[in-house]
Amino acid sequence: MSRHYLTTAIPYVNSKPHLGFAMELVQTDVMARHWRHRGHEVRFLTGTDDNSLKNAIAAEAEGVPTKDFVDRNAAAFEALREPLQISFDDFIRTSADPRHRAGVDRLWRAADAQGDLYRKDFQGLYCVGCEQFYTEAELADGNCPEHFTPPAQVSEENWFFKLSRYEDKLRELIESGTLRIEPESRRNEVLGFINTGLQDFSISRSTERARGWGIEVPGDPGQVVYVWWDALGNYITALDYGTNGENYRHWWAESDERTHVIGKGIIRFHAVYWPAMLLSAGQPLPTTIFVHDYLTVEGRKLGKSLGNAIDPVAIVNDFGADALRWWLVRDVPRVGDADYTTERLLGRYHEDLANGLGNLVNRTVSMVHKYRGGTVPPLTALPEIPLTDVISAAPKAVDAALARFDLRTATAAVWKIVEEANRYVVEVQPWTLAREEKAGDAESGQRLSDALALLIHAARVVAEELTPFLPAAAARVAAQLGDGGDRLGAPEPLFPRIEVSS
């Protein structure tokens, strides 16, 4: 048994959650549930990034105190747990959790003790949406490449971190695979960035420009810690790094896998800045960074600032968690953006869940009731046919796909069982065997029992492997199949059709 620590990025709370973050939550939840399901020890962390300037600006625009604004919106992120069926073990808020401030303070002092922090006057182009400085060359027609707005010219004296000191070490760690970045295209992107030459970066802001919101720089009350230095630390501050607690030893220092799941827009911070910060502090690095692409609407990235955010809770209220989770894991590719529409969501739900799995389970359970009085025949042997091949191959295929963070391939391995089982029903024609048995053909009766036993076995394997992806639905399927026993309840619709009013 291995030990896995998984984290999402922590989103800004300048607005309510949108579907893009829901995707990251669900994908990380699948990984956490999968490893738990395989018997491994797992801790899953998520939370909110409360201390950013954009949060303070949004609160100011609304005319409410920043703390009240942040508390309200952070609660909406934490409340995603139930509607999205998320199994996180811990939720950290960077403005309110006492673990965080202590950890940020310790991380800062450790880098300072290493001689990696210094003050200097600085001016640059700053995007509040990204909370990031850009060079002229990085802009798109003078605008931020993420938010399509012009950055502000900022000039002040800040603290800086000697990122340049860690250029060679970071390159070595990534090229050797010690720090694994998936997919490979993102690994190459990070190496390309490093090979252009790493520049020291600003890690504080004046308290005045931060509107008095944020964590004070240790020993320098006129400055607050730059939100990315602050936010990146959450992965270890939530483990009581600030007090060198037992959770830090157990889940970070001695964990087998330390995995961050992030979006492509923040790869520089996680794959360059964060490992360098940990090297400076003398702490272990993450083992893996999984990078996903974006959800889009009509080809444009979902975003609060872009005005096209979609409320995931509203989707669940309208169509159910099964439909949303299934589209996010079944249709969203490992590489490339995915365009969301209600039609795609419902199309996938009806094709796979209602017509595919729902039909398989309903007719199998109905036939067991009709032909065997609701008692599952014993499975005496697995015949050498395509259905048994895909059943036996599925668990290893799921493991291999999720090791690459390829949820689409993992779900496809499970769905091969559903497709092959439905083909098997058509091929073996249990209703014909039942007629022949009734006419006195004992061999047909045995073939019918064997077929029904195999179909129940196939559907149970689907429920087992489906658990990380659709936990509530998998439990309903398992219950319909007698929860592993030999008696089945009456068949009931598992995935009712969803009609959309015009």
Coordinates of C-alpha atoms in Angstrom, one line a residue:
M1 CA 0.0 0.0 0.0
S2 CA 1.4 3.4 -1.0
R3 CA 0.6 6.9 0.4
H4 CA -0.9 9.5 -1.9
Y5 CA -1.3 13.2 -1.2
L6 CA -3.4 15.0 -3.9
T7 CA -4.3 18.7 -4.2
T8 CA -6.2 21.0 -6.5
A9 CA -5.1 24.5 -7.1
I10 CA -6.9 26.9 -4.8
P11 CA -9.0 29.4 -6.7
Y12 CA -9.5 33.1 -6.1
V13 CA -12.8 34.0 -4.4
N14 CA -13.4 37.3 -6.2
S15 CA -16.6 35.6 -7.5
K16 CA -18.6 32.4 -7.0
P17 CA -17.3 29.0 -8.4
H18 CA -17.5 28.3 -12.1
L19 CA -17.5 25.1 -14.1
G20 CA -13.8 25.2 -14.8
F21 CA -12.9 24.8 -11.2
A22 CA -15.6 22.1 -10.8
M23 CA -13.8 20.1 -13.5
E24 CA -10.5 20.2 -11.6
L25 CA -12.3 19.2 -8.4
V26 CA -14.0 16.3 -10.0
Q27 CA -10.9 15.1 -11.8
T28 CA -8.9 15.2 -8.6
D29 CA -11.7 13.5 -6.7
V30 CA -11.6 10.6 -9.2
M31 CA -7.9 10.2 -8.6
A32 CA -8.4 10.2 -4.8
R33 CA -11.3 7.8 -4.9
H34 CA -9.5 5.5 -7.3
W35 CA -6.4 5.1 -5.1
R36 CA -8.6 4.7 -2.0
H37 CA -10.6 2.1 -3.9
R38 CA -7.3 0.2 -4.6
G39 CA -6.5 0.1 -0.9
H40 CA -3.9 3.0 -0.8
E41 CA -3.7 5.7 1.8
V42 CA -4.9 9.0 0.5
R43 CA -5.3 12.6 1.6
F44 CA -7.1 15.0 -0.8
L45 CA -6.8 18.8 -0.2
T46 CA -8.6 21.7 -1.7
G47 CA -9.4 25.2 -0.5
T48 CA -9.5 28.9 -1.5
D49 CA -7.0 31.6 -2.3
D50 CA -8.3 34.5 -0.1
N51 CA -5.4 36.9 0.0
S52 CA -5.2 38.3 -3.5
L53 CA -5.5 41.9 -4.6
K54 CA -8.3 41.0 -7.0
N55 CA -10.4 39.7 -4.0
A56 CA -9.9 43.1 -2.3
I57 CA -10.8 45.0 -5.4
A58 CA -13.9 43.0 -6.0
A59 CA -15.0 43.6 -2.3
E60 CA -14.4 47.3 -2.7
A61 CA -16.5 47.4 -5.9
E62 CA -19.3 45.7 -4.0
G63 CA -19.0 48.1 -1.1
V64 CA -18.5 45.4 1.6
P65 CA -15.5 44.7 3.9
T66 CA -13.0 42.4 2.3
K67 CA -13.2 39.8 5.0
D68 CA -17.0 39.6 4.7
F69 CA -16.8 39.3 1.0
V70 CA -14.1 36.6 1.1
D71 CA -15.9 34.6 3.8
R72 CA -19.1 34.5 1.8
N73 CA -17.5 33.4 -1.5
A74 CA -15.1 30.9 0.1
A75 CA -18.1 29.2 1.7
A76 CA -19.6 28.8 -1.8
F77 CA -16.5 26.9 -2.9
E78 CA -16.5 24.7 0.1
A79 CA -20.2 24.0 -0.4
L80 CA -19.4 22.3 -3.8
R81 CA -18.6 19.2 -1.8
E82 CA -22.2 17.8 -1.7
P83 CA -23.6 18.7 -5.2
L84 CA -20.4 17.6 -7.0
Q85 CA -19.9 14.5 -4.7
I86 CA -16.4 15.6 -3.8
S87 CA -14.5 13.5 -1.2
F88 CA -11.8 16.0 -0.1
D89 CA -10.3 15.3 3.4
D90 CA -9.3 18.9 4.1
F91 CA -10.3 22.4 3.0
I92 CA -7.9 25.3 3.7
R93 CA -8.7 29.0 3.5
T94 CA -5.6 31.1 3.3
S95 CA -7.1 34.2 5.1
A96 CA -8.8 32.3 8.0
D97 CA -6.9 29.1 8.7
P98 CA -4.3 29.6 11.5
R99 CA -2.2 26.8 10.0
H100 CA -1.6 28.9 6.9
R101 CA -0.1 32.0 8.4
A102 CA 2.3 30.0 10.5
G103 CA 3.4 28.0 7.5
V104 CA 3.9 31.0 5.2
D105 CA 6.0 32.7 7.9
R106 CA 8.2 29.6 8.3
L107 CA 8.6 29.2 4.6
W108 CA 9.6 32.9 4.2
R109 CA 12.1 32.7 7.1
A110 CA 13.6 29.5 5.7
A111 CA 14.3 31.1 2.3
D112 CA 15.6 34.2 4.0
A113 CA 18.0 32.1 6.1
Q114 CA 19.3 30.6 2.9
G115 CA 20.2 34.0 1.5
D116 CA 17.5 33.8 -1.2
L117 CA 15.5 37.0 -0.3
Y118 CA 16.5 40.6 -1.0
R119 CA 14.8 44.0 -1.5
K120 CA 15.1 46.2 -4.5
D121 CA 13.2 48.9 -6.5
F122 CA 11.2 47.5 -9.3
Q123 CA 8.8 48.4 -12.0
G124 CA 6.8 46.2 -14.4
L125 CA 3.6 45.4 -16.1
Y126 CA 1.1 43.7 -13.7
C127 CA -2.1 41.9 -14.5
V128 CA -4.3 41.8 -11.4
G129 CA -6.4 39.0 -12.9
C130 CA -3.3 36.7 -13.1
E131 CA -1.6 38.4 -10.1
Q132 CA 1.5 38.3 -12.2
F133 CA 4.0 40.5 -13.8
Y134 CA 4.5 40.1 -17.6
T135 CA 7.3 41.2 -19.9
E136 CA 6.4 43.1 -23.1
A137 CA 7.2 40.0 -25.1
E138 CA 4.7 37.9 -23.2
L139 CA 1.8 40.2 -23.9
A140 CA -0.7 39.6 -26.8
D141 CA -1.1 42.9 -28.6
G142 CA -0.3 44.7 -25.4
N143 CA -2.8 42.7 -23.4
C144 CA -2.6 39.9 -20.8
P145 CA -2.7 36.6 -22.8
E146 CA -5.1 35.1 -20.2
H147 CA -7.5 37.9 -19.5
F148 CA -7.1 40.0 -22.7
T149 CA -6.8 43.3 -20.7
P150 CA -3.9 45.7 -20.6
P151 CA -1.7 45.3 -17.5
A152 CA -1.0 48.1 -15.2
Q153 CA 2.4 49.8 -14.8
V154 CA 3.6 49.2 -11.3
S155 CA 6.7 50.8 -9.6
E156 CA 7.6 50.1 -6.0
E157 CA 10.3 48.6 -3.7
N158 CA 9.6 44.9 -3.1
W159 CA 11.2 41.7 -1.7
F160 CA 12.6 39.4 -4.4
F161 CA 13.4 35.7 -4.5
K162 CA 16.6 34.4 -6.1
L163 CA 14.9 32.1 -8.6
S164 CA 17.9 32.3 -10.9
R165 CA 19.9 30.4 -8.3
Y166 CA 17.8 27.3 -9.0
E167 CA 17.7 27.2 -12.8
D168 CA 20.2 24.3 -13.2
K169 CA 18.7 22.2 -10.4
L170 CA 15.1 22.6 -11.7
R171 CA 16.2 21.6 -15.2
E172 CA 17.9 18.6 -13.9
L173 CA 14.9 17.5 -11.7
I174 CA 12.5 17.8 -14.6
E175 CA 14.7 16.3 -17.3
S176 CA 15.4 13.3 -15.0
G177 CA 11.7 12.8 -14.2
T178 CA 12.3 13.3 -10.5
L179 CA 9.8 16.1 -10.8
R180 CA 7.3 14.6 -13.2
I181 CA 5.1 16.9 -15.3
E182 CA 2.3 15.5 -17.4
P183 CA 1.4 15.6 -20.2
E184 CA 4.8 15.7 -22.0
S185 CA 3.9 18.8 -23.9
R186 CA 3.6 20.7 -20.6
R187 CA 6.9 19.3 -19.4
N188 CA 8.5 20.6 -22.6
E189 CA 6.9 24.0 -22.1
V190 CA 8.4 24.3 -18.6
L191 CA 11.8 23.2 -19.8
G192 CA 11.5 25.8 -22.6
F193 CA 10.7 28.5 -20.1
I194 CA 13.7 27.5 -17.9
N195 CA 16.0 27.4 -20.9
T196 CA 15.3 31.1 -21.6
G197 CA 16.9 31.9 -18.3
L198 CA 15.2 32.3 -15.0
Q199 CA 14.8 35.8 -13.5
D200 CA 14.4 36.6 -9.8
F201 CA 10.8 37.5 -9.1
S202 CA 9.0 39.9 -6.7
I203 CA 7.5 38.1 -3.7
S204 CA 5.9 41.0 -1.8
R205 CA 3.6 44.0 -2.4
S206 CA 3.3 47.2 -0.5
T207 CA 0.6 47.1 2.1
E208 CA -0.9 50.2 0.5
R209 CA -1.2 48.6 -2.9
A210 CA -2.6 45.5 -1.4
R211 CA -5.3 47.6 0.3
G212 CA -4.1 46.3 3.7
W213 CA -5.2 42.8 2.8
G214 CA -2.8 39.8 3.0
I215 CA -0.2 38.2 5.2
E216 CA 2.4 40.6 6.5
V217 CA 6.0 40.0 5.5
P218 CA 7.9 38.7 8.6
G219 CA 9.6 41.7 10.2
D220 CA 8.4 44.2 7.5
P221 CA 4.9 45.6 8.3
G222 CA 4.9 47.8 5.2
Q223 CA 4.8 44.8 2.9
V224 CA 2.5 41.8 2.4
V225 CA 3.5 38.5 1.0
Y226 CA 2.9 38.2 -2.7
V227 CA -0.3 36.2 -3.2
W228 CA 1.4 33.4 -5.2
W229 CA 4.1 32.8 -2.6
D230 CA 1.3 32.8 0.0
A231 CA -1.0 30.6 -2.0
L232 CA 1.5 28.0 -3.2
G233 CA 2.5 27.4 0.4
N234 CA -1.0 26.0 1.2
Y235 CA 0.0 22.6 0.0
I236 CA 2.2 22.2 3.0
T237 CA 0.7 24.8 5.4
A238 CA -2.4 22.6 5.5
L239 CA -0.2 19.8 6.8
D240 CA 1.0 21.9 9.8
Y241 CA 4.3 22.7 8.2
G242 CA 4.3 25.9 10.3
T243 CA 4.7 23.8 13.5
N244 CA 6.5 20.9 11.8
G245 CA 3.5 18.8 12.7
E246 CA 3.0 15.0 12.3
N247 CA 0.7 15.5 9.2
Y248 CA 3.6 17.2 7.4
R249 CA 5.9 14.3 8.1
H250 CA 3.3 11.7 7.2
W251 CA 1.8 13.3 4.1
W252 CA 4.6 15.4 2.6
A253 CA 8.0 14.4 3.8
E254 CA 7.4 10.6 3.8
S255 CA 4.5 10.3 1.2
D256 CA 5.1 8.1 -1.8
E257 CA 3.2 10.5 -4.2
R258 CA 2.7 14.2 -3.8
T259 CA 0.5 15.2 -6.7
H260 CA -0.7 18.7 -7.7
V261 CA -3.6 18.9 -10.2
I262 CA -3.6 22.3 -11.9
G263 CA -4.7 24.2 -15.0
K264 CA -2.3 25.1 -17.8
G265 CA -2.5 28.9 -17.0
I266 CA -0.7 28.5 -13.7
I267 CA 2.0 26.0 -14.7
R268 CA 4.9 28.4 -14.3
F269 CA 4.0 29.0 -10.7
H270 CA 3.7 25.3 -9.8
A271 CA 6.4 23.8 -11.9
V272 CA 9.1 26.5 -11.5
Y273 CA 8.4 28.9 -8.6
W274 CA 7.0 26.4 -6.2
P275 CA 9.8 23.8 -6.5
A276 CA 12.4 26.5 -6.3
M277 CA 10.8 27.8 -3.1
L278 CA 10.9 24.3 -1.6
L279 CA 14.5 23.8 -2.6
S280 CA 15.4 27.0 -0.9
A281 CA 13.6 25.9 2.2
G282 CA 15.3 22.5 2.1
Q283 CA 12.0 20.6 1.8
P284 CA 10.9 17.7 -0.5
L285 CA 9.3 18.6 -3.9
P286 CA 6.1 17.4 -5.3
T287 CA 6.5 14.2 -7.2
T288 CA 4.0 14.9 -10.0
I289 CA 2.2 17.9 -11.5
F290 CA -0.8 16.9 -13.7
V291 CA -1.8 19.8 -16.0
H292 CA -5.2 20.0 -17.6
D293 CA -6.4 22.3 -20.3
Y294 CA -9.4 24.6 -20.2
L295 CA -13.1 24.3 -20.5
T296 CA -14.4 26.7 -23.1
V297 CA -17.8 28.1 -24.3
E298 CA -17.9 28.8 -28.0
G299 CA -14.2 28.4 -28.1
R300 CA -13.5 31.0 -25.3
K301 CA -12.0 30.0 -21.9
L302 CA -14.5 30.0 -19.1
G303 CA -13.7 32.8 -16.7
K304 CA -15.3 35.1 -14.1
S305 CA -13.6 38.1 -15.6
L306 CA -14.6 37.1 -19.1
G307 CA -18.2 37.1 -18.2
N308 CA -18.9 33.6 -19.5
A309 CA -18.7 31.6 -16.2
I310 CA -21.1 28.7 -15.8
D311 CA -22.5 27.7 -12.4
P312 CA -21.8 24.0 -11.8
V313 CA -24.4 23.8 -9.0
A314 CA -27.0 25.1 -11.4
I315 CA -26.1 22.3 -13.8
V316 CA -26.4 19.7 -11.0
N317 CA -29.8 21.2 -10.0
D318 CA -31.1 21.0 -13.6
F319 CA -29.5 17.7 -14.7
G320 CA -28.0 15.9 -11.7
A321 CA -24.5 15.1 -10.6
D322 CA -24.2 12.0 -12.6
A323 CA -24.7 13.9 -15.9
L324 CA -22.1 16.5 -15.0
R325 CA -19.5 14.3 -13.5
W326 CA -19.8 11.8 -16.4
W327 CA -19.3 14.5 -19.0
L328 CA -16.3 15.9 -17.2
V329 CA -14.5 12.5 -17.0
R330 CA -15.8 10.9 -20.2
D331 CA -15.6 13.8 -22.8
V332 CA -12.9 16.1 -21.5
P333 CA -9.6 15.1 -23.2
R334 CA -6.2 14.7 -21.4
V335 CA -4.8 17.2 -23.9
G336 CA -6.8 20.0 -25.5
D337 CA -9.6 22.3 -24.5
A338 CA -13.2 21.0 -24.2
D339 CA -16.1 23.1 -25.3
Y340 CA -19.1 22.8 -23.0
T341 CA -22.7 22.8 -24.2
T342 CA -25.9 21.4 -22.6
E343 CA -26.4 19.3 -25.7
R344 CA -23.1 17.6 -25.3
L345 CA -23.7 17.0 -21.6
L346 CA -27.1 15.4 -22.1
G347 CA -26.0 13.5 -25.2
R348 CA -23.3 11.8 -23.3
Y349 CA -25.6 11.1 -20.4
H350 CA -28.3 9.5 -22.5
E351 CA -25.9 7.5 -24.8
D352 CA -23.8 6.0 -22.1
L353 CA -25.7 6.0 -18.8
A354 CA -29.4 5.8 -19.8
N355 CA -29.1 3.7 -23.0
G356 CA -25.9 1.9 -22.3
L357 CA -25.4 1.0 -18.6
G358 CA -29.0 1.6 -17.5
N359 CA -30.4 -0.6 -20.2
L360 CA -27.8 -3.4 -19.5
V361 CA -28.6 -3.5 -15.8
N362 CA -32.4 -3.2 -16.2
R363 CA -32.7 -6.0 -18.7
T364 CA -30.3 -8.2 -17.0
V365 CA -32.0 -7.9 -13.6
S366 CA -35.4 -8.3 -15.3
M367 CA -34.3 -11.5 -17.0
V368 CA -33.0 -12.9 -13.7
H369 CA -36.4 -12.2 -12.2
K370 CA -38.3 -13.6 -15.1
Y371 CA -36.3 -16.7 -15.7
R372 CA -34.7 -17.5 -12.3
G373 CA -37.1 -16.0 -9.8
G374 CA -34.7 -13.2 -8.9
T375 CA -31.9 -15.5 -7.8
V376 CA -28.6 -15.1 -9.5
P377 CA -27.3 -18.4 -10.9
P378 CA -23.8 -19.4 -9.7
L379 CA -20.9 -18.3 -12.0
T380 CA -19.2 -21.7 -12.6
A381 CA -16.6 -20.6 -15.1
L382 CA -15.7 -17.7 -17.3
P383 CA -15.9 -18.7 -21.0
E384 CA -13.2 -17.6 -23.4
I385 CA -15.2 -14.9 -25.2
P386 CA -14.6 -11.2 -25.9
L387 CA -16.8 -10.2 -22.9
T388 CA -14.7 -12.0 -20.4
D389 CA -11.5 -10.6 -22.0
V390 CA -12.7 -7.0 -21.5
I391 CA -13.8 -7.7 -18.0
S392 CA -10.4 -9.1 -17.0
A393 CA -8.5 -6.3 -18.8
A394 CA -10.5 -3.4 -17.3
P395 CA -8.9 -2.9 -13.9
K396 CA -5.3 -2.8 -15.2
A397 CA -6.4 -0.6 -18.1
V398 CA -8.0 1.8 -15.6
D399 CA -4.9 1.8 -13.4
A400 CA -2.6 2.5 -16.3
A401 CA -4.8 5.3 -17.7
L402 CA -5.2 7.1 -14.4
A403 CA -1.4 6.8 -13.7
R404 CA -1.2 9.1 -16.8
F405 CA -4.1 11.2 -15.5
D406 CA -6.0 10.1 -18.6
L407 CA -9.6 9.9 -17.3
R408 CA -11.1 9.6 -20.8
T409 CA -9.1 6.4 -21.6
A410 CA -9.9 5.0 -18.1
T411 CA -13.7 5.5 -18.6
A412 CA -13.4 4.0 -22.1
A413 CA -11.9 0.8 -20.5
V414 CA -14.9 0.5 -18.2
W415 CA -17.3 1.2 -21.0
K416 CA -15.9 -1.6 -23.2
I417 CA -17.6 -4.0 -20.7
V418 CA -20.9 -2.2 -21.1
E419 CA -20.7 -2.3 -24.8
E420 CA -19.5 -5.9 -25.0
A421 CA -22.1 -7.1 -22.5
N422 CA -24.9 -5.5 -24.5
R423 CA -23.6 -7.2 -27.6
Y424 CA -23.4 -10.5 -25.7
V425 CA -27.1 -10.2 -24.9
V426 CA -28.0 -9.8 -28.5
E427 CA -25.7 -12.7 -29.5
V428 CA -26.8 -15.3 -26.9
Q429 CA -30.5 -14.3 -26.9
P430 CA -31.5 -15.4 -23.4
W431 CA -35.2 -15.2 -24.3
T432 CA -34.6 -17.9 -27.0
L433 CA -32.8 -20.1 -24.5
A434 CA -35.6 -19.6 -22.0
R435 CA -38.2 -20.9 -24.6
E436 CA -36.0 -23.9 -25.4
E437 CA -35.6 -24.6 -21.7
K438 CA -39.3 -24.5 -21.2
A439 CA -39.7 -26.9 -24.1
G440 CA -37.5 -29.4 -22.1
D441 CA -34.0 -28.6 -23.4
A442 CA -31.8 -28.9 -20.2
E443 CA -28.7 -27.8 -22.1
S444 CA -30.4 -24.5 -23.1
G445 CA -31.4 -24.0 -19.5
Q446 CA -27.8 -24.4 -18.3
R447 CA -26.6 -22.0 -21.1
L448 CA -29.2 -19.5 -19.9
S449 CA -28.0 -19.7 -16.3
D450 CA -24.4 -19.3 -17.4
A451 CA -25.3 -16.3 -19.5
L452 CA -27.3 -14.6 -16.8
A453 CA -24.5 -15.2 -14.2
L454 CA -21.9 -13.8 -16.6
L455 CA -24.0 -10.7 -17.3
I456 CA -24.5 -10.0 -13.6
H457 CA -20.8 -10.5 -13.1
A458 CA -20.0 -8.0 -15.9
A459 CA -22.4 -5.4 -14.5
R460 CA -20.9 -5.8 -11.0
V461 CA -17.4 -5.2 -12.4
V462 CA -18.7 -2.1 -14.1
A463 CA -20.2 -0.9 -10.8
E464 CA -16.9 -1.6 -9.0
E465 CA -14.7 0.2 -11.6
L466 CA -17.2 3.0 -11.9
T467 CA -17.1 3.9 -8.2
P468 CA -14.3 6.6 -8.5
F469 CA -16.0 8.3 -11.4
L470 CA -19.7 8.2 -10.4
P471 CA -19.8 7.2 -6.7
A472 CA -23.5 7.6 -6.1
A473 CA -24.5 6.0 -9.4
A474 CA -22.1 3.1 -8.9
A475 CA -23.7 2.5 -5.5
R476 CA -27.2 2.5 -7.1
V477 CA -26.0 0.0 -9.7
A478 CA -24.5 -2.3 -7.1
A479 CA -27.7 -2.2 -5.0
Q480 CA -29.8 -3.1 -8.1
L481 CA -27.4 -6.0 -8.6
G482 CA -28.0 -7.3 -5.0
D483 CA -24.8 -5.8 -3.5
G484 CA -22.9 -9.0 -4.3
G485 CA -25.5 -11.4 -3.0
D486 CA -27.5 -14.0 -4.9
R487 CA -30.9 -12.2 -4.5
L488 CA -31.9 -9.2 -6.6
G489 CA -34.5 -6.6 -5.9
A490 CA -37.0 -5.4 -8.4
P491 CA -35.6 -3.6 -11.4
E492 CA -35.9 0.2 -11.3
P493 CA -34.7 2.9 -13.7
L494 CA -31.2 3.9 -12.8
F495 CA -30.7 6.8 -15.2
P496 CA -34.1 8.4 -16.2
R497 CA -34.1 10.4 -19.4
I498 CA -33.7 14.1 -18.9
E499 CA -36.0 16.3 -20.9
V500 CA -35.1 19.9 -21.4
S501 CA -38.0 22.4 -21.6
S502 CA -37.8 24.7 -24.6

